[in-house]
């Protein structure tokens, strides 16, 4: 375990306890989440080191690295993922502003479904995926160009669009990663970043049992204010925020399972997911998860 003595965004050393959340997926252990007294960043502290974090991903229930359709939650996840891929591709086309071939890098590409769809649509694609199992599936199933995390450090070519779909919150070297994104983006290119939102109504409904805390795998818990500040430090300017409306339902389903000792409660989950979206209304930055678009000028 390691304890951070400086905020990953503003370097302040003053933190306030926010809550203690439980790892319901793998270990059953509890982890402290703190809030930076200066910039407001929520982050897991202390946390497993890079060398220690691996076993916390080793679970059949950690389904972002899986294509399994066993069980209700997995089936719903796969259905939503397929719907969301189309919406993500539309965002890439919209914000790239390009009429010719788009050069796309997907960091944390998992088993490659989004990247495969992007390739099929005519984009020039590359993926980065730390998990060897997920990476092998992406290469074998979709014939994609995917490297491990060390491949990102070696990259020197530039991209029109760089995507991280629910990935940034997992990255130990946060500022190093965002700096690398800024370096390899073309001028005028965009970074499209999706993260959970602790300002959402479903967070307030479930509090410490909110599934999107996902400790200790989620090292940071970005609000709109804190993620914008981080990217602004590297001259990546916020251009748009887009709600991820499915996430409130999915997160609520997992949260109900955690609250009820592993038992599903779909009526409550769908009601709370619906309430969360209704309360967010026209404000994209109040939804359960938010996609942020940052442009390099």
PDB file of C-alpha atoms in Angstrom:
ATOM      1  CA  UNK A   1       0.000   0.000   0.000  1.00  0.00           C
ATOM      2  CA  UNK A   2       1.055   3.583  -0.592  1.00  0.00           C
ATOM      3  CA  UNK A   3      -0.174   6.815   0.958  1.00  0.00           C
ATOM      4  CA  UNK A   4      -0.211   9.986  -1.126  1.00  0.00           C
ATOM      5  CA  UNK A   5       1.033  13.047   0.734  1.00  0.00           C
ATOM      6  CA  UNK A   6       0.241  15.471  -2.093  1.00  0.00           C
ATOM      7  CA  UNK A   7      -2.939  15.886  -4.120  1.00  0.00           C
ATOM      8  CA  UNK A   8      -2.449  14.460  -7.639  1.00  0.00           C
ATOM      9  CA  UNK A   9      -3.967  17.606  -9.165  1.00  0.00           C
ATOM     10  CA  UNK A  10      -2.951  20.632  -7.090  1.00  0.00           C
ATOM     11  CA  UNK A  11      -0.167  19.157  -4.890  1.00  0.00           C
ATOM     12  CA  UNK A  12      -1.823  20.338  -1.676  1.00  0.00           C
ATOM     13  CA  UNK A  13      -1.060  18.198   1.370  1.00  0.00           C
ATOM     14  CA  UNK A  14      -4.314  18.965   3.153  1.00  0.00           C
ATOM     15  CA  UNK A  15      -6.994  16.244   2.917  1.00  0.00           C
ATOM     16  CA  UNK A  16     -10.357  15.682   4.569  1.00  0.00           C
ATOM     17  CA  UNK A  17     -11.945  12.250   5.114  1.00  0.00           C
ATOM     18  CA  UNK A  18     -14.895  11.775   2.720  1.00  0.00           C
ATOM     19  CA  UNK A  19     -16.051   8.201   3.370  1.00  0.00           C
ATOM     20  CA  UNK A  20     -14.929   4.591   3.694  1.00  0.00           C
ATOM     21  CA  UNK A  21     -16.011   2.346   0.809  1.00  0.00           C
ATOM     22  CA  UNK A  22     -15.853  -1.430   0.501  1.00  0.00           C
ATOM     23  CA  UNK A  23     -14.427  -3.519  -2.326  1.00  0.00           C
ATOM     24  CA  UNK A  24     -17.472  -5.677  -3.099  1.00  0.00           C
ATOM     25  CA  UNK A  25     -15.933  -7.233  -6.213  1.00  0.00           C
ATOM     26  CA  UNK A  26     -12.785  -8.999  -5.033  1.00  0.00           C
ATOM     27  CA  UNK A  27     -11.341  -8.557  -1.561  1.00  0.00           C
ATOM     28  CA  UNK A  28     -14.110  -7.392   0.758  1.00  0.00           C
ATOM     29  CA  UNK A  29     -11.636  -4.869   2.196  1.00  0.00           C
ATOM     30  CA  UNK A  30     -12.481  -1.268   3.045  1.00  0.00           C
ATOM     31  CA  UNK A  31     -10.657   1.749   1.629  1.00  0.00           C
ATOM     32  CA  UNK A  32     -10.621   5.392   2.690  1.00  0.00           C
ATOM     33  CA  UNK A  33     -11.615   8.071   0.188  1.00  0.00           C
ATOM     34  CA  UNK A  34     -10.315  11.549   0.987  1.00  0.00           C
ATOM     35  CA  UNK A  35     -11.059  15.003  -0.388  1.00  0.00           C
ATOM     36  CA  UNK A  36      -8.381  17.559  -1.174  1.00  0.00           C
ATOM     37  CA  UNK A  37      -9.087  20.638   0.944  1.00  0.00           C
ATOM     38  CA  UNK A  38      -7.677  22.873  -1.802  1.00  0.00           C
ATOM     39  CA  UNK A  39      -9.096  21.682  -5.162  1.00  0.00           C
ATOM     40  CA  UNK A  40     -11.771  19.211  -4.036  1.00  0.00           C
ATOM     41  CA  UNK A  41     -10.390  16.090  -5.754  1.00  0.00           C
ATOM     42  CA  UNK A  42     -11.729  12.880  -4.249  1.00  0.00           C
ATOM     43  CA  UNK A  43      -9.206  10.039  -4.271  1.00  0.00           C
ATOM     44  CA  UNK A  44      -8.578   6.663  -2.680  1.00  0.00           C
ATOM     45  CA  UNK A  45      -5.859   7.044  -0.043  1.00  0.00           C
ATOM     46  CA  UNK A  46      -4.030   4.893   0.951  1.00  0.00           C
ATOM     47  CA  UNK A  47      -4.157   2.697  -2.152  1.00  0.00           C
ATOM     48  CA  UNK A  48      -2.446  -0.402  -3.580  1.00  0.00           C
ATOM     49  CA  UNK A  49       0.758   0.291  -5.476  1.00  0.00           C
ATOM     50  CA  UNK A  50       1.127  -0.531  -9.174  1.00  0.00           C
ATOM     51  CA  UNK A  51       2.661  -3.861  -8.202  1.00  0.00           C
ATOM     52  CA  UNK A  52      -0.122  -4.645  -5.719  1.00  0.00           C
ATOM     53  CA  UNK A  53      -3.183  -3.638  -7.755  1.00  0.00           C
ATOM     54  CA  UNK A  54      -3.244  -6.604 -10.156  1.00  0.00           C
ATOM     55  CA  UNK A  55      -5.057  -9.113  -7.912  1.00  0.00           C
ATOM     56  CA  UNK A  56      -7.899  -6.611  -7.361  1.00  0.00           C
ATOM     57  CA  UNK A  57      -8.841  -7.059 -11.028  1.00  0.00           C
ATOM     58  CA  UNK A  58      -8.814 -10.859 -10.860  1.00  0.00           C
ATOM     59  CA  UNK A  59     -12.507 -11.636 -10.622  1.00  0.00           C
ATOM     60  CA  UNK A  60     -15.085 -13.029 -13.053  1.00  0.00           C
ATOM     61  CA  UNK A  61     -17.315 -10.196 -11.814  1.00  0.00           C
ATOM     62  CA  UNK A  62     -14.933  -7.559 -13.189  1.00  0.00           C
ATOM     63  CA  UNK A  63     -16.760  -7.470 -16.484  1.00  0.00           C
ATOM     64  CA  UNK A  64     -15.086  -4.617 -18.360  1.00  0.00           C
ATOM     65  CA  UNK A  65     -12.441  -7.219 -19.253  1.00  0.00           C
ATOM     66  CA  UNK A  66     -15.019  -9.864 -20.141  1.00  0.00           C
ATOM     67  CA  UNK A  67     -17.379 -10.800 -22.942  1.00  0.00           C
ATOM     68  CA  UNK A  68     -19.345 -13.184 -20.742  1.00  0.00           C
ATOM     69  CA  UNK A  69     -23.118 -13.253 -21.101  1.00  0.00           C
ATOM     70  CA  UNK A  70     -23.619 -15.406 -18.018  1.00  0.00           C
ATOM     71  CA  UNK A  71     -26.009 -13.846 -15.545  1.00  0.00           C
ATOM     72  CA  UNK A  72     -28.376 -10.916 -15.697  1.00  0.00           C
ATOM     73  CA  UNK A  73     -25.838  -8.171 -14.940  1.00  0.00           C
ATOM     74  CA  UNK A  74     -23.443  -9.405 -17.642  1.00  0.00           C
ATOM     75  CA  UNK A  75     -26.235  -9.616 -20.214  1.00  0.00           C
ATOM     76  CA  UNK A  76     -27.377  -6.080 -19.474  1.00  0.00           C
ATOM     77  CA  UNK A  77     -23.793  -4.807 -19.560  1.00  0.00           C
ATOM     78  CA  UNK A  78     -23.162  -6.352 -22.975  1.00  0.00           C
ATOM     79  CA  UNK A  79     -26.438  -4.973 -24.380  1.00  0.00           C
ATOM     80  CA  UNK A  80     -25.692  -1.473 -23.107  1.00  0.00           C
ATOM     81  CA  UNK A  81     -22.105  -1.647 -24.358  1.00  0.00           C
ATOM     82  CA  UNK A  82     -23.236  -2.444 -27.895  1.00  0.00           C
ATOM     83  CA  UNK A  83     -25.706   0.453 -27.865  1.00  0.00           C
ATOM     84  CA  UNK A  84     -23.125   2.814 -26.400  1.00  0.00           C
ATOM     85  CA  UNK A  85     -20.492   1.980 -29.029  1.00  0.00           C
ATOM     86  CA  UNK A  86     -22.635   3.565 -31.748  1.00  0.00           C
ATOM     87  CA  UNK A  87     -23.044   6.712 -29.675  1.00  0.00           C
ATOM     88  CA  UNK A  88     -19.307   6.876 -28.961  1.00  0.00           C
ATOM     89  CA  UNK A  89     -18.442   6.586 -32.650  1.00  0.00           C
ATOM     90  CA  UNK A  90     -20.844   9.414 -33.415  1.00  0.00           C
ATOM     91  CA  UNK A  91     -19.064  11.593 -30.835  1.00  0.00           C
ATOM     92  CA  UNK A  92     -15.661  10.813 -32.337  1.00  0.00           C
ATOM     93  CA  UNK A  93     -16.857  11.835 -35.799  1.00  0.00           C
ATOM     94  CA  UNK A  94     -18.581  14.954 -34.489  1.00  0.00           C
ATOM     95  CA  UNK A  95     -15.693  16.351 -32.453  1.00  0.00           C
ATOM     96  CA  UNK A  96     -12.798  15.267 -34.667  1.00  0.00           C
ATOM     97  CA  UNK A  97     -13.967  17.756 -37.273  1.00  0.00           C
ATOM     98  CA  UNK A  98     -12.254  15.680 -39.959  1.00  0.00           C
ATOM     99  CA  UNK A  99     -13.646  14.617 -43.308  1.00  0.00           C
ATOM    100  CA  UNK A 100     -10.735  12.370 -44.211  1.00  0.00           C
ATOM    101  CA  UNK A 101      -9.407   9.385 -42.212  1.00  0.00           C
ATOM    102  CA  UNK A 102      -9.484   9.852 -38.445  1.00  0.00           C
ATOM    103  CA  UNK A 103      -6.452   8.598 -36.548  1.00  0.00           C
ATOM    104  CA  UNK A 104      -7.735   7.182 -33.237  1.00  0.00           C
ATOM    105  CA  UNK A 105      -5.964   5.930 -30.107  1.00  0.00           C
ATOM    106  CA  UNK A 106      -8.095   4.128 -27.509  1.00  0.00           C
ATOM    107  CA  UNK A 107      -6.316   3.849 -24.154  1.00  0.00           C
ATOM    108  CA  UNK A 108      -7.687   1.027 -22.026  1.00  0.00           C
ATOM    109  CA  UNK A 109      -9.400  -0.608 -24.990  1.00  0.00           C
ATOM    110  CA  UNK A 110     -10.356  -3.781 -23.084  1.00  0.00           C
ATOM    111  CA  UNK A 111     -11.480  -6.599 -25.357  1.00  0.00           C
ATOM    112  CA  UNK A 112     -11.636  -4.216 -28.315  1.00  0.00           C
ATOM    113  CA  UNK A 113     -15.315  -3.879 -29.232  1.00  0.00           C
ATOM    114  CA  UNK A 114     -15.257  -0.084 -29.557  1.00  0.00           C
ATOM    115  CA  UNK A 115     -11.921  -0.104 -31.374  1.00  0.00           C
ATOM    116  CA  UNK A 116     -13.123  -2.801 -33.795  1.00  0.00           C
ATOM    117  CA  UNK A 117     -16.200  -0.740 -34.645  1.00  0.00           C
ATOM    118  CA  UNK A 118     -14.034   2.340 -35.171  1.00  0.00           C
ATOM    119  CA  UNK A 119     -11.753   0.372 -37.493  1.00  0.00           C
ATOM    120  CA  UNK A 120     -14.738  -0.997 -39.418  1.00  0.00           C
ATOM    121  CA  UNK A 121     -16.011   2.567 -39.903  1.00  0.00           C
ATOM    122  CA  UNK A 122     -12.775   3.516 -41.684  1.00  0.00           C
ATOM    123  CA  UNK A 123     -10.679   4.976 -38.883  1.00  0.00           C
ATOM    124  CA  UNK A 124      -6.977   4.259 -38.484  1.00  0.00           C
ATOM    125  CA  UNK A 125      -6.866   2.699 -35.025  1.00  0.00           C
ATOM    126  CA  UNK A 126      -4.493   1.700 -32.259  1.00  0.00           C
ATOM    127  CA  UNK A 127      -5.246   0.409 -28.761  1.00  0.00           C
ATOM    128  CA  UNK A 128      -3.459   0.292 -25.425  1.00  0.00           C
ATOM    129  CA  UNK A 129      -4.587  -2.329 -22.883  1.00  0.00           C
ATOM    130  CA  UNK A 130      -2.732  -3.310 -19.674  1.00  0.00           C
ATOM    131  CA  UNK A 131      -4.630  -6.582 -19.159  1.00  0.00           C
ATOM    132  CA  UNK A 132      -2.928  -9.380 -21.099  1.00  0.00           C
ATOM    133  CA  UNK A 133      -6.137 -11.432 -21.190  1.00  0.00           C
ATOM    134  CA  UNK A 134      -8.254  -8.595 -22.582  1.00  0.00           C
ATOM    135  CA  UNK A 135      -5.491  -7.576 -24.985  1.00  0.00           C
ATOM    136  CA  UNK A 136      -5.208 -11.099 -26.396  1.00  0.00           C
ATOM    137  CA  UNK A 137      -8.979 -11.212 -26.947  1.00  0.00           C
ATOM    138  CA  UNK A 138      -8.880  -7.879 -28.784  1.00  0.00           C
ATOM    139  CA  UNK A 139      -6.100  -9.093 -31.070  1.00  0.00           C
ATOM    140  CA  UNK A 140      -7.489 -12.595 -31.635  1.00  0.00           C
ATOM    141  CA  UNK A 141     -11.174 -11.723 -32.025  1.00  0.00           C
ATOM    142  CA  UNK A 142     -10.847  -8.461 -33.966  1.00  0.00           C
ATOM    143  CA  UNK A 143      -7.320  -8.463 -35.489  1.00  0.00           C
ATOM    144  CA  UNK A 144      -6.557  -5.127 -33.852  1.00  0.00           C
ATOM    145  CA  UNK A 145      -3.273  -3.309 -33.310  1.00  0.00           C
ATOM    146  CA  UNK A 146      -3.112  -3.368 -29.503  1.00  0.00           C
ATOM    147  CA  UNK A 147      -0.113  -3.049 -27.194  1.00  0.00           C
ATOM    148  CA  UNK A 148       0.410  -3.225 -23.445  1.00  0.00           C
ATOM    149  CA  UNK A 149       0.678  -0.151 -21.266  1.00  0.00           C
ATOM    150  CA  UNK A 150       4.416   0.124 -21.934  1.00  0.00           C
ATOM    151  CA  UNK A 151       3.538   0.738 -25.587  1.00  0.00           C
ATOM    152  CA  UNK A 152       2.044   4.094 -24.657  1.00  0.00           C
ATOM    153  CA  UNK A 153       5.373   5.330 -23.320  1.00  0.00           C
ATOM    154  CA  UNK A 154       7.037   4.488 -26.639  1.00  0.00           C
ATOM    155  CA  UNK A 155       4.474   6.255 -28.823  1.00  0.00           C
ATOM    156  CA  UNK A 156       5.782   9.207 -30.784  1.00  0.00           C
ATOM    157  CA  UNK A 157       3.197   9.431 -33.573  1.00  0.00           C
ATOM    158  CA  UNK A 158       0.270  11.786 -33.092  1.00  0.00           C
ATOM    159  CA  UNK A 159      -3.493  11.255 -33.165  1.00  0.00           C
ATOM    160  CA  UNK A 160      -6.615  13.197 -34.047  1.00  0.00           C
ATOM    161  CA  UNK A 161      -8.677  11.632 -31.264  1.00  0.00           C
ATOM    162  CA  UNK A 162      -7.632   9.890 -28.038  1.00  0.00           C
ATOM    163  CA  UNK A 163     -10.341   8.115 -26.053  1.00  0.00           C
ATOM    164  CA  UNK A 164     -10.404   6.784 -22.494  1.00  0.00           C
ATOM    165  CA  UNK A 165     -13.741   5.160 -21.651  1.00  0.00           C
ATOM    166  CA  UNK A 166     -13.857   4.733 -17.866  1.00  0.00           C
ATOM    167  CA  UNK A 167     -10.080   4.372 -17.729  1.00  0.00           C
ATOM    168  CA  UNK A 168      -8.535   7.553 -16.309  1.00  0.00           C
ATOM    169  CA  UNK A 169      -9.764   6.782 -12.788  1.00  0.00           C
ATOM    170  CA  UNK A 170      -7.599   3.621 -12.800  1.00  0.00           C
ATOM    171  CA  UNK A 171      -4.261   5.259 -13.694  1.00  0.00           C
ATOM    172  CA  UNK A 172      -1.623   5.518 -10.961  1.00  0.00           C
ATOM    173  CA  UNK A 173       0.581   8.133 -12.666  1.00  0.00           C
ATOM    174  CA  UNK A 174      -2.238  10.547 -13.378  1.00  0.00           C
ATOM    175  CA  UNK A 175      -0.363  13.678 -14.422  1.00  0.00           C
ATOM    176  CA  UNK A 176       2.153  11.678 -16.457  1.00  0.00           C
ATOM    177  CA  UNK A 177      -0.712  10.079 -18.370  1.00  0.00           C
ATOM    178  CA  UNK A 178      -2.505  13.349 -19.127  1.00  0.00           C
ATOM    179  CA  UNK A 179       0.778  14.966 -20.159  1.00  0.00           C
ATOM    180  CA  UNK A 180       1.380  12.089 -22.601  1.00  0.00           C
ATOM    181  CA  UNK A 181      -2.117  12.534 -24.034  1.00  0.00           C
ATOM    182  CA  UNK A 182      -1.398  16.230 -24.576  1.00  0.00           C
ATOM    183  CA  UNK A 183       1.936  15.445 -26.248  1.00  0.00           C
ATOM    184  CA  UNK A 184       0.596  12.964 -28.804  1.00  0.00           C
ATOM    185  CA  UNK A 185      -2.602  14.803 -29.712  1.00  0.00           C
ATOM    186  CA  UNK A 186      -2.482  16.712 -32.981  1.00  0.00           C
ATOM    187  CA  UNK A 187      -3.080  20.442 -32.716  1.00  0.00           C
ATOM    188  CA  UNK A 188      -6.847  20.798 -32.838  1.00  0.00           C
ATOM    189  CA  UNK A 189      -7.269  17.167 -31.779  1.00  0.00           C
ATOM    190  CA  UNK A 190      -9.538  16.038 -28.970  1.00  0.00           C
ATOM    191  CA  UNK A 191      -9.317  13.833 -25.904  1.00  0.00           C
ATOM    192  CA  UNK A 192     -12.660  12.206 -25.098  1.00  0.00           C
ATOM    193  CA  UNK A 193     -12.768  11.053 -21.480  1.00  0.00           C
ATOM    194  CA  UNK A 194     -15.575   9.175 -19.700  1.00  0.00           C
ATOM    195  CA  UNK A 195     -15.566   8.915 -15.899  1.00  0.00           C
ATOM    196  CA  UNK A 196     -18.085   8.287 -13.094  1.00  0.00           C
ATOM    197  CA  UNK A 197     -19.507  11.376 -11.425  1.00  0.00           C
ATOM    198  CA  UNK A 198     -19.719  11.629  -7.609  1.00  0.00           C
ATOM    199  CA  UNK A 199     -21.904  14.731  -8.041  1.00  0.00           C
ATOM    200  CA  UNK A 200     -24.737  12.536  -9.347  1.00  0.00           C
ATOM    201  CA  UNK A 201     -27.991  11.771  -7.568  1.00  0.00           C
ATOM    202  CA  UNK A 202     -27.323   8.026  -7.571  1.00  0.00           C
ATOM    203  CA  UNK A 203     -24.134   8.664  -5.592  1.00  0.00           C
ATOM    204  CA  UNK A 204     -26.237  10.480  -2.996  1.00  0.00           C
ATOM    205  CA  UNK A 205     -28.806   7.666  -2.982  1.00  0.00           C
ATOM    206  CA  UNK A 206     -26.289   4.907  -2.308  1.00  0.00           C
ATOM    207  CA  UNK A 207     -23.532   6.859  -0.513  1.00  0.00           C
ATOM    208  CA  UNK A 208     -20.786   4.406   0.565  1.00  0.00           C
ATOM    209  CA  UNK A 209     -22.506   1.553  -1.322  1.00  0.00           C
ATOM    210  CA  UNK A 210     -22.417   3.465  -4.626  1.00  0.00           C
ATOM    211  CA  UNK A 211     -20.939   0.938  -7.043  1.00  0.00           C
ATOM    212  CA  UNK A 212     -18.954   3.524  -8.988  1.00  0.00           C
ATOM    213  CA  UNK A 213     -16.582   4.074  -6.072  1.00  0.00           C
ATOM    214  CA  UNK A 214     -15.212   0.649  -7.138  1.00  0.00           C
ATOM    215  CA  UNK A 215     -12.321   0.821  -4.677  1.00  0.00           C
ATOM    216  CA  UNK A 216      -9.441   0.219  -4.870  1.00  0.00           C
ATOM    217  CA  UNK A 217      -9.529  -0.069  -8.680  1.00  0.00           C
ATOM    218  CA  UNK A 218     -10.836   3.498  -8.966  1.00  0.00           C
ATOM    219  CA  UNK A 219      -8.017   5.621  -7.617  1.00  0.00           C
ATOM    220  CA  UNK A 220      -9.722   8.971  -8.333  1.00  0.00           C
ATOM    221  CA  UNK A 221     -13.337  10.105  -8.288  1.00  0.00           C
ATOM    222  CA  UNK A 222     -13.524  13.150 -10.557  1.00  0.00           C
ATOM    223  CA  UNK A 223     -16.127  15.883 -10.351  1.00  0.00           C
ATOM    224  CA  UNK A 224     -16.583  18.174 -13.365  1.00  0.00           C
ATOM    225  CA  UNK A 225     -14.521  20.839 -11.612  1.00  0.00           C
ATOM    226  CA  UNK A 226     -11.556  18.633 -10.776  1.00  0.00           C
ATOM    227  CA  UNK A 227     -11.216  16.914 -14.157  1.00  0.00           C
ATOM    228  CA  UNK A 228     -11.401  20.243 -15.993  1.00  0.00           C
ATOM    229  CA  UNK A 229      -8.683  21.665 -13.764  1.00  0.00           C
ATOM    230  CA  UNK A 230      -6.453  18.645 -14.430  1.00  0.00           C
ATOM    231  CA  UNK A 231      -6.713  18.865 -18.220  1.00  0.00           C
ATOM    232  CA  UNK A 232      -6.418  22.646 -18.231  1.00  0.00           C
ATOM    233  CA  UNK A 233      -3.003  22.244 -16.570  1.00  0.00           C
ATOM    234  CA  UNK A 234      -1.842  20.647 -19.833  1.00  0.00           C
ATOM    235  CA  UNK A 235      -3.486  23.202 -22.165  1.00  0.00           C
ATOM    236  CA  UNK A 236      -6.370  20.896 -23.028  1.00  0.00           C
ATOM    237  CA  UNK A 237      -9.458  23.084 -23.008  1.00  0.00           C
ATOM    238  CA  UNK A 238     -12.885  21.793 -22.062  1.00  0.00           C
ATOM    239  CA  UNK A 239     -15.244  21.928 -25.016  1.00  0.00           C
ATOM    240  CA  UNK A 240     -18.254  19.791 -24.103  1.00  0.00           C
ATOM    241  CA  UNK A 241     -19.820  17.524 -21.493  1.00  0.00           C
ATOM    242  CA  UNK A 242     -22.129  14.701 -22.577  1.00  0.00           C
ATOM    243  CA  UNK A 243     -24.248  12.581 -20.210  1.00  0.00           C
ATOM    244  CA  UNK A 244     -24.029   8.785 -20.123  1.00  0.00           C
ATOM    245  CA  UNK A 245     -27.668   8.077 -19.357  1.00  0.00           C
ATOM    246  CA  UNK A 246     -27.425   4.279 -19.200  1.00  0.00           C
ATOM    247  CA  UNK A 247     -24.888   4.390 -16.390  1.00  0.00           C
ATOM    248  CA  UNK A 248     -27.332   5.422 -13.674  1.00  0.00           C
ATOM    249  CA  UNK A 249     -29.314   2.216 -14.235  1.00  0.00           C
ATOM    250  CA  UNK A 250     -26.290  -0.053 -14.401  1.00  0.00           C
ATOM    251  CA  UNK A 251     -24.593   1.512 -11.359  1.00  0.00           C
ATOM    252  CA  UNK A 252     -27.863   1.331  -9.428  1.00  0.00           C
ATOM    253  CA  UNK A 253     -28.212  -2.383 -10.243  1.00  0.00           C
ATOM    254  CA  UNK A 254     -24.761  -3.086  -8.841  1.00  0.00           C
ATOM    255  CA  UNK A 255     -25.365  -0.815  -5.848  1.00  0.00           C
ATOM    256  CA  UNK A 256     -28.592  -2.634  -4.987  1.00  0.00           C
ATOM    257  CA  UNK A 257     -26.699  -5.922  -5.117  1.00  0.00           C
ATOM    258  CA  UNK A 258     -24.102  -4.559  -2.707  1.00  0.00           C
ATOM    259  CA  UNK A 259     -26.788  -3.173  -0.425  1.00  0.00           C
ATOM    260  CA  UNK A 260     -28.710  -6.468  -0.376  1.00  0.00           C
ATOM    261  CA  UNK A 261     -25.909  -8.980   0.253  1.00  0.00           C
ATOM    262  CA  UNK A 262     -25.537 -10.046  -3.360  1.00  0.00           C
ATOM    263  CA  UNK A 263     -29.231 -10.167  -4.255  1.00  0.00           C
ATOM    264  CA  UNK A 264     -30.587  -8.222  -7.223  1.00  0.00           C
ATOM    265  CA  UNK A 265     -33.392  -5.714  -6.737  1.00  0.00           C
ATOM    266  CA  UNK A 266     -34.239  -4.595 -10.255  1.00  0.00           C
ATOM    267  CA  UNK A 267     -37.350  -2.530  -9.421  1.00  0.00           C
ATOM    268  CA  UNK A 268     -35.414  -0.406  -6.926  1.00  0.00           C
ATOM    269  CA  UNK A 269     -32.420  -0.157  -9.249  1.00  0.00           C
ATOM    270  CA  UNK A 270     -34.428   1.037 -12.228  1.00  0.00           C
ATOM    271  CA  UNK A 271     -36.413   3.459 -10.081  1.00  0.00           C
ATOM    272  CA  UNK A 272     -33.261   4.999  -8.609  1.00  0.00           C
ATOM    273  CA  UNK A 273     -31.554   5.098 -12.006  1.00  0.00           C
ATOM    274  CA  UNK A 274     -34.580   6.869 -13.468  1.00  0.00           C
ATOM    275  CA  UNK A 275     -34.697   9.321 -10.544  1.00  0.00           C
ATOM    276  CA  UNK A 276     -31.006  10.105 -10.978  1.00  0.00           C
ATOM    277  CA  UNK A 277     -31.470  10.952 -14.652  1.00  0.00           C
ATOM    278  CA  UNK A 278     -34.604  12.991 -13.972  1.00  0.00           C
ATOM    279  CA  UNK A 279     -32.812  15.036 -11.316  1.00  0.00           C
ATOM    280  CA  UNK A 280     -29.910  15.675 -13.686  1.00  0.00           C
ATOM    281  CA  UNK A 281     -32.316  16.923 -16.352  1.00  0.00           C
ATOM    282  CA  UNK A 282     -30.610  19.158 -18.887  1.00  0.00           C
ATOM    283  CA  UNK A 283     -27.386  19.420 -16.858  1.00  0.00           C
ATOM    284  CA  UNK A 284     -24.969  16.876 -18.358  1.00  0.00           C
ATOM    285  CA  UNK A 285     -22.609  17.290 -15.423  1.00  0.00           C
ATOM    286  CA  UNK A 286     -25.081  15.842 -12.914  1.00  0.00           C
ATOM    287  CA  UNK A 287     -25.459  12.432 -14.588  1.00  0.00           C
ATOM    288  CA  UNK A 288     -24.034   9.210 -13.138  1.00  0.00           C
ATOM    289  CA  UNK A 289     -21.168   9.271 -15.643  1.00  0.00           C
ATOM    290  CA  UNK A 290     -20.035  12.070 -17.921  1.00  0.00           C
ATOM    291  CA  UNK A 291     -18.089  12.170 -21.177  1.00  0.00           C
ATOM    292  CA  UNK A 292     -15.780  15.200 -21.320  1.00  0.00           C
ATOM    293  CA  UNK A 293     -14.300  16.548 -24.543  1.00  0.00           C
ATOM    294  CA  UNK A 294     -11.002  18.437 -24.283  1.00  0.00           C
ATOM    295  CA  UNK A 295      -9.366  20.089 -27.293  1.00  0.00           C
ATOM    296  CA  UNK A 296      -5.699  20.842 -27.883  1.00  0.00           C
ATOM    297  CA  UNK A 297      -5.320  24.291 -29.357  1.00  0.00           C
TER     298      UNK A 297
END
